[in-house]
Amino acid sequence: TLFLNDLYVAPAARRPGFGRALVAALAAEAARQGCTALWWNADEGDALAFAFHRTLGAEEAVVTDFLLDGEAFTRLAQEAGA
């Protein structure tokens, strides 16, 4: 599985199919590398992104993101000697 952290296509470039071409190129490269899937996320409530992803045939996956920041981040980093 190839994980795509972020893909942003400027609004002016969205209609001609550049986003689809970019994701297709990633899928082709992932397949060449032996991957059988792409995984990415979209911001909650981004209806345009969700609609685009669905046109590709993507399905929503139920996941929970975690963020470690602030004091908890500092504390954990200090455990490793930062």
N, CA, C and O atoms as CSV, one atom per row, in Angstrom:
chain,resi,resn,atom,element,x,y,z
A,1,THR,N,N,0.839,-1.184,0.000
A,1,THR,CA,C,0.000,0.000,0.000
A,1,THR,C,C,0.880,1.242,0.000
A,1,THR,O,O,1.810,1.344,0.800
A,2,LEU,N,N,0.599,2.170,-0.876
A,2,LEU,CA,C,1.276,3.450,-0.900
A,2,LEU,C,C,0.392,4.452,-0.168
A,2,LEU,O,O,-0.797,4.562,-0.469
A,3,PHE,N,N,0.954,5.181,0.786
A,3,PHE,CA,C,0.193,6.200,1.507
A,3,PHE,C,C,0.537,7.564,0.944
A,3,PHE,O,O,1.701,7.962,0.913
A,4,LEU,N,N,-0.477,8.267,0.506
A,4,LEU,CA,C,-0.338,9.623,-0.018
A,4,LEU,C,C,-0.675,10.581,1.107
A,4,LEU,O,O,-1.812,10.615,1.577
A,5,ASN,N,N,0.294,11.354,1.537
A,5,ASN,CA,C,0.081,12.258,2.664
A,5,ASN,C,C,-0.795,13.435,2.288
A,5,ASN,O,O,-1.681,13.810,3.055
A,6,ASP,N,N,-0.568,14.026,1.123
A,6,ASP,CA,C,-1.354,15.197,0.748
A,6,ASP,C,C,-1.275,15.395,-0.756
A,6,ASP,O,O,-0.218,15.207,-1.359
A,7,LEU,N,N,-2.360,15.762,-1.343
A,7,LEU,CA,C,-2.401,16.125,-2.756
A,7,LEU,C,C,-3.290,17.344,-2.870
A,7,LEU,O,O,-4.466,17.311,-2.507
A,8,TYR,N,N,-2.716,18.420,-3.377
A,8,TYR,CA,C,-3.491,19.650,-3.546
A,8,TYR,C,C,-3.383,20.069,-5.003
A,8,TYR,O,O,-2.285,20.221,-5.539
A,9,VAL,N,N,-4.509,20.249,-5.621
A,9,VAL,CA,C,-4.565,20.765,-6.980
A,9,VAL,C,C,-5.246,22.122,-6.900
A,9,VAL,O,O,-6.359,22.238,-6.385
A,10,ALA,N,N,-4.579,23.140,-7.407
A,10,ALA,CA,C,-5.118,24.498,-7.367
A,10,ALA,C,C,-6.475,24.538,-8.064
A,10,ALA,O,O,-6.691,23.844,-9.057
A,11,PRO,N,N,-7.387,25.354,-7.537
A,11,PRO,CA,C,-8.732,25.416,-8.121
A,11,PRO,C,C,-8.749,25.628,-9.635
A,11,PRO,O,O,-9.582,25.041,-10.325
A,12,ALA,N,N,-7.857,26.443,-10.156
A,12,ALA,CA,C,-7.840,26.711,-11.601
A,12,ALA,C,C,-7.465,25.481,-12.421
A,12,ALA,O,O,-7.729,25.434,-13.622
A,13,ALA,N,N,-6.849,24.482,-11.779
A,13,ALA,CA,C,-6.394,23.290,-12.503
A,13,ALA,C,C,-7.273,22.073,-12.250
A,13,ALA,O,O,-6.924,20.972,-12.676
A,14,ARG,N,N,-8.388,22.236,-11.580
A,14,ARG,CA,C,-9.182,21.080,-11.158
A,14,ARG,C,C,-10.062,20.486,-12.250
A,14,ARG,O,O,-10.271,19.273,-12.232
A,15,ARG,N,N,-10.568,21.218,-13.154
A,15,ARG,CA,C,-11.520,20.697,-14.121
A,15,ARG,C,C,-10.884,19.919,-15.273
A,15,ARG,O,O,-11.520,18.994,-15.779
A,16,PRO,N,N,-9.669,20.241,-15.713
A,16,PRO,CA,C,-9.107,19.544,-16.876
A,16,PRO,C,C,-8.643,18.104,-16.618
A,16,PRO,O,O,-8.191,17.439,-17.550
A,17,GLY,N,N,-8.741,17.608,-15.387
A,17,GLY,CA,C,-8.366,16.226,-15.124
A,17,GLY,C,C,-6.971,16.026,-14.560
A,17,GLY,O,O,-6.475,14.901,-14.522
A,18,PHE,N,N,-6.329,17.107,-14.120
A,18,PHE,CA,C,-4.972,16.975,-13.581
A,18,PHE,C,C,-4.936,16.142,-12.301
A,18,PHE,O,O,-4.021,15.342,-12.108
A,19,GLY,N,N,-5.914,16.324,-11.437
A,19,GLY,CA,C,-5.957,15.547,-10.192
A,19,GLY,C,C,-6.065,14.060,-10.480
A,19,GLY,O,O,-5.349,13.252,-9.889
A,20,ARG,N,N,-6.951,13.705,-11.378
A,20,ARG,CA,C,-7.110,12.296,-11.747
A,20,ARG,C,C,-5.814,11.762,-12.361
A,20,ARG,O,O,-5.401,10.642,-12.060
A,21,ALA,N,N,-5.178,12.553,-13.214
A,21,ALA,CA,C,-3.924,12.123,-13.841
A,21,ALA,C,C,-2.828,11.923,-12.796
A,21,ALA,O,O,-2.048,10.976,-12.893
A,22,LEU,N,N,-2.764,12.797,-11.808
A,22,LEU,CA,C,-1.766,12.651,-10.745
A,22,LEU,C,C,-1.999,11.385,-9.923
A,22,LEU,O,O,-1.055,10.650,-9.633
A,23,VAL,N,N,-3.238,11.132,-9.552
A,23,VAL,CA,C,-3.537,9.940,-8.760
A,23,VAL,C,C,-3.320,8.683,-9.607
A,23,VAL,O,O,-2.847,7.669,-9.093
A,24,ALA,N,N,-3.656,8.737,-10.886
A,24,ALA,CA,C,-3.423,7.595,-11.771
A,24,ALA,C,C,-1.929,7.301,-11.886
A,24,ALA,O,O,-1.521,6.140,-11.879
A,25,ALA,N,N,-1.115,8.353,-11.992
A,25,ALA,CA,C,0.334,8.158,-12.068
A,25,ALA,C,C,0.862,7.542,-10.773
A,25,ALA,O,O,1.742,6.682,-10.805
A,26,LEU,N,N,0.327,7.982,-9.636
A,26,LEU,CA,C,0.722,7.379,-8.358
A,26,LEU,C,C,0.327,5.912,-8.297
A,26,LEU,O,O,1.099,5.079,-7.822
A,27,ALA,N,N,-0.868,5.592,-8.773
A,27,ALA,CA,C,-1.319,4.205,-8.776
A,27,ALA,C,C,-0.415,3.352,-9.665
A,27,ALA,O,O,-0.071,2.227,-9.301
A,28,ALA,N,N,-0.031,3.877,-10.818
A,28,ALA,CA,C,0.845,3.134,-11.719
A,28,ALA,C,C,2.208,2.893,-11.072
A,28,ALA,O,O,2.739,1.784,-11.142
A,29,GLU,N,N,2.767,3.908,-10.452
A,29,GLU,CA,C,4.068,3.747,-9.783
A,29,GLU,C,C,3.957,2.798,-8.605
A,29,GLU,O,O,4.844,1.972,-8.388
A,30,ALA,N,N,2.882,2.905,-7.842
A,30,ALA,CA,C,2.676,1.994,-6.717
A,30,ALA,C,C,2.600,0.547,-7.217
A,30,ALA,O,O,3.182,-0.350,-6.608
A,31,ALA,N,N,1.891,0.321,-8.315
A,31,ALA,CA,C,1.780,-1.024,-8.882
A,31,ALA,C,C,3.155,-1.536,-9.310
A,31,ALA,O,O,3.478,-2.705,-9.099
A,32,ARG,N,N,3.971,-0.653,-9.917
A,32,ARG,CA,C,5.328,-1.050,-10.313
A,32,ARG,C,C,6.177,-1.440,-9.109
A,32,ARG,O,O,7.076,-2.274,-9.218
A,33,GLN,N,N,5.887,-0.831,-7.959
A,33,GLN,CA,C,6.640,-1.114,-6.742
A,33,GLN,C,C,6.066,-2.314,-5.971
A,33,GLN,O,O,6.567,-2.666,-4.904
A,34,GLY,N,N,5.028,-2.927,-6.512
A,34,GLY,CA,C,4.442,-4.100,-5.873
A,34,GLY,C,C,3.269,-3.811,-4.955
A,34,GLY,O,O,2.763,-4.717,-4.292
A,35,CYS,N,N,2.834,-2.565,-4.908
A,35,CYS,CA,C,1.686,-2.207,-4.071
A,35,CYS,C,C,0.393,-2.637,-4.764
A,35,CYS,O,O,0.332,-2.764,-5.987
A,36,THR,N,N,-0.620,-2.854,-3.957
A,36,THR,CA,C,-1.922,-3.218,-4.508
A,36,THR,C,C,-3.011,-2.230,-4.105
A,36,THR,O,O,-4.191,-2.460,-4.371
A,37,ALA,N,N,-2.615,-1.121,-3.459
A,37,ALA,CA,C,-3.614,-0.145,-3.015
A,37,ALA,C,C,-2.961,1.208,-2.786
A,37,ALA,O,O,-1.755,1.306,-2.558
A,38,LEU,N,N,-3.783,2.249,-2.852
A,38,LEU,CA,C,-3.405,3.606,-2.433
A,38,LEU,C,C,-4.231,3.939,-1.204
A,38,LEU,O,O,-5.388,3.530,-1.097
A,39,TRP,N,N,-3.647,4.671,-0.287
A,39,TRP,CA,C,-4.348,5.103,0.919
A,39,TRP,C,C,-4.073,6.587,1.087
A,39,TRP,O,O,-2.925,7.022,0.995
A,40,TRP,N,N,-5.118,7.365,1.332
A,40,TRP,CA,C,-4.954,8.786,1.612
A,40,TRP,C,C,-6.119,9.247,2.449
A,40,TRP,O,O,-7.055,8.489,2.705
A,41,ASN,N,N,-6.059,10.491,2.875
A,41,ASN,CA,C,-7.167,11.029,3.656
A,41,ASN,C,C,-7.567,12.389,3.114
A,41,ASN,O,O,-6.855,12.997,2.315
A,42,ALA,N,N,-8.704,12.843,3.560
A,42,ALA,CA,C,-9.221,14.159,3.191
A,42,ALA,C,C,-9.786,14.794,4.456
A,42,ALA,O,O,-10.248,14.112,5.370
A,43,ASP,N,N,-9.734,16.096,4.476
A,43,ASP,CA,C,-10.272,16.799,5.638
A,43,ASP,C,C,-11.766,16.566,5.767
A,43,ASP,O,O,-12.507,16.606,4.784
A,44,GLU,N,N,-12.192,16.323,6.994
A,44,GLU,CA,C,-13.613,16.139,7.289
A,44,GLU,C,C,-14.388,17.357,6.772
A,44,GLU,O,O,-14.001,18.499,7.021
A,45,GLY,N,N,-15.458,17.107,6.069
A,45,GLY,CA,C,-16.295,18.197,5.590
A,45,GLY,C,C,-15.877,18.773,4.257
A,45,GLY,O,O,-16.521,19.702,3.768
A,46,ASP,N,N,-14.810,18.252,3.642
A,46,ASP,CA,C,-14.372,18.750,2.336
A,46,ASP,C,C,-15.154,18.010,1.256
A,46,ASP,O,O,-14.665,17.048,0.664
A,47,ALA,N,N,-16.369,18.476,1.012
A,47,ALA,CA,C,-17.285,17.783,0.106
A,47,ALA,C,C,-16.730,17.646,-1.305
A,47,ALA,O,O,-16.946,16.621,-1.951
A,48,LEU,N,N,-16.021,18.656,-1.794
A,48,LEU,CA,C,-15.455,18.569,-3.139
A,48,LEU,C,C,-14.411,17.471,-3.221
A,48,LEU,O,O,-14.377,16.716,-4.192
A,49,ALA,N,N,-13.556,17.377,-2.203
A,49,ALA,CA,C,-12.530,16.325,-2.188
A,49,ALA,C,C,-13.189,14.957,-2.113
A,49,ALA,O,O,-12.800,14.042,-2.839
A,50,PHE,N,N,-14.180,14.807,-1.246
A,50,PHE,CA,C,-14.862,13.520,-1.110
A,50,PHE,C,C,-15.499,13.111,-2.439
A,50,PHE,O,O,-15.403,11.953,-2.845
A,51,ALA,N,N,-16.136,14.045,-3.102
A,51,ALA,CA,C,-16.776,13.743,-4.383
A,51,ALA,C,C,-15.730,13.326,-5.415
A,51,ALA,O,O,-15.941,12.369,-6.160
A,52,PHE,N,N,-14.611,14.036,-5.461
A,52,PHE,CA,C,-13.539,13.683,-6.398
A,52,PHE,C,C,-13.019,12.277,-6.119
A,52,PHE,O,O,-12.862,11.477,-7.040
A,53,HIS,N,N,-12.755,11.977,-4.857
A,53,HIS,CA,C,-12.217,10.663,-4.503
A,53,HIS,C,C,-13.179,9.549,-4.920
A,53,HIS,O,O,-12.757,8.485,-5.372
A,54,ARG,N,N,-14.459,9.809,-4.761
A,54,ARG,CA,C,-15.451,8.801,-5.148
A,54,ARG,C,C,-15.472,8.588,-6.665
A,54,ARG,O,O,-15.723,7.474,-7.126
A,55,THR,N,N,-15.207,9.655,-7.454
A,55,THR,CA,C,-15.180,9.475,-8.915
A,55,THR,C,C,-14.035,8.569,-9.335
A,55,THR,O,O,-14.072,7.985,-10.418
A,56,LEU,N,N,-13.020,8.446,-8.493
A,56,LEU,CA,C,-11.890,7.564,-8.778
A,56,LEU,C,C,-12.215,6.106,-8.441
A,56,LEU,O,O,-11.496,5.189,-8.838
A,57,GLY,N,N,-13.307,5.913,-7.705
A,57,GLY,CA,C,-13.659,4.584,-7.249
A,57,GLY,C,C,-13.209,4.307,-5.827
A,57,GLY,O,O,-13.332,3.182,-5.341
A,58,ALA,N,N,-12.688,5.330,-5.154
A,58,ALA,CA,C,-12.222,5.164,-3.776
A,58,ALA,C,C,-13.408,5.047,-2.829
A,58,ALA,O,O,-14.475,5.614,-3.063
A,59,GLU,N,N,-13.196,4.306,-1.767
A,59,GLU,CA,C,-14.212,4.140,-0.731
A,59,GLU,C,C,-13.693,4.736,0.565
A,59,GLU,O,O,-12.487,4.747,0.811
A,60,GLU,N,N,-14.593,5.227,1.386
A,60,GLU,CA,C,-14.185,5.760,2.679
A,60,GLU,C,C,-13.752,4.626,3.601
A,60,GLU,O,O,-14.393,3.577,3.658
A,61,ALA,N,N,-12.666,4.849,4.313
A,61,ALA,CA,C,-12.180,3.894,5.303
A,61,ALA,C,C,-12.363,4.523,6.679
A,61,ALA,O,O,-12.130,5.718,6.856
A,62,VAL,N,N,-12.769,3.736,7.626
A,62,VAL,CA,C,-12.973,4.245,8.977
A,62,VAL,C,C,-11.636,4.190,9.710
A,62,VAL,O,O,-11.105,3.114,9.985
A,63,VAL,N,N,-11.107,5.362,10.018
A,63,VAL,CA,C,-9.829,5.467,10.730
A,63,VAL,C,C,-9.928,6.597,11.741
A,63,VAL,O,O,-10.816,7.447,11.667
A,64,THR,N,N,-9.012,6.589,12.671
A,64,THR,CA,C,-8.901,7.675,13.632
A,64,THR,C,C,-7.487,8.211,13.562
A,64,THR,O,O,-6.527,7.451,13.690
A,65,ASP,N,N,-7.348,9.503,13.362
A,65,ASP,CA,C,-6.039,10.136,13.353
A,65,ASP,C,C,-5.646,10.504,14.776
A,65,ASP,O,O,-6.497,10.791,15.618
A,66,PHE,N,N,-4.356,10.491,15.026
A,66,PHE,CA,C,-3.832,10.910,16.325
A,66,PHE,C,C,-2.830,12.023,16.111
A,66,PHE,O,O,-2.097,12.030,15.122
A,67,LEU,N,N,-2.799,12.954,17.031
A,67,LEU,CA,C,-1.853,14.063,17.010
A,67,LEU,C,C,-1.193,14.149,18.372
A,67,LEU,O,O,-1.872,14.232,19.395
A,68,LEU,N,N,0.122,14.131,18.383
A,68,LEU,CA,C,0.883,14.296,19.618
A,68,LEU,C,C,1.549,15.655,19.520
A,68,LEU,O,O,2.405,15.867,18.660
A,69,ASP,N,N,1.164,16.583,20.398
A,69,ASP,CA,C,1.774,17.908,20.367
A,69,ASP,C,C,1.848,18.485,21.766
A,69,ASP,O,O,1.450,17.847,22.740
A,70,GLY,N,N,2.359,19.688,21.850
A,70,GLY,CA,C,2.436,20.387,23.130
A,70,GLY,C,C,3.286,19.656,24.155
A,70,GLY,O,O,4.322,19.078,23.826
A,71,GLU,N,N,2.834,19.691,25.401
A,71,GLU,CA,C,3.581,19.082,26.500
A,71,GLU,C,C,3.762,17.579,26.318
A,71,GLU,O,O,4.816,17.038,26.654
A,72,ALA,N,N,2.757,16.907,25.796
A,72,ALA,CA,C,2.872,15.463,25.589
A,72,ALA,C,C,3.971,15.146,24.576
A,72,ALA,O,O,4.721,14.187,24.752
A,73,PHE,N,N,4.065,15.949,23.518
A,73,PHE,CA,C,5.115,15.770,22.523
A,73,PHE,C,C,6.483,15.987,23.149
A,73,PHE,O,O,7.389,15.169,22.985
A,74,THR,N,N,6.624,17.089,23.864
A,74,THR,CA,C,7.902,17.403,24.512
A,74,THR,C,C,8.306,16.312,25.485
A,74,THR,O,O,9.456,15.875,25.494
A,75,ARG,N,N,7.369,15.877,26.298
A,75,ARG,CA,C,7.640,14.839,27.292
A,75,ARG,C,C,8.119,13.547,26.620
A,75,ARG,O,O,9.094,12.940,27.063
A,76,LEU,N,N,7.444,13.135,25.569
A,76,LEU,CA,C,7.815,11.895,24.891
A,76,LEU,C,C,9.177,12.040,24.190
A,76,LEU,O,O,9.992,11.118,24.212
A,77,ALA,N,N,9.409,13.185,23.580
A,77,ALA,CA,C,10.704,13.421,22.937
A,77,ALA,C,C,11.839,13.381,23.960
A,77,ALA,O,O,12.926,12.880,23.671
A,78,GLN,N,N,11.583,13.908,25.148
A,78,GLN,CA,C,12.602,13.911,26.199
A,78,GLN,C,C,12.923,12.494,26.670
A,78,GLN,O,O,14.043,12.243,27.116
A,79,GLU,N,N,11.985,11.576,26.585
A,79,GLU,CA,C,12.243,10.192,26.938
A,79,GLU,C,C,13.341,9.585,26.059
A,79,GLU,O,O,14.065,8.686,26.488
A,80,ALA,N,N,13.455,10.086,24.825
A,80,ALA,CA,C,14.456,9.572,23.900
A,80,ALA,C,C,15.703,10.451,23.871
A,80,ALA,O,O,16.577,10.262,23.025
A,81,GLY,N,N,15.789,11.406,24.785
A,81,GLY,CA,C,16.984,12.218,24.904
A,81,GLY,C,C,16.997,13.511,24.105
A,81,GLY,O,O,18.058,14.103,23.909
A,82,ALA,N,N,15.843,13.957,23.643
A,82,ALA,CA,C,15.805,15.219,22.881
A,82,ALA,C,C,15.958,16.403,23.813
A,82,ALA,O,O,15.951,17.549,23.363
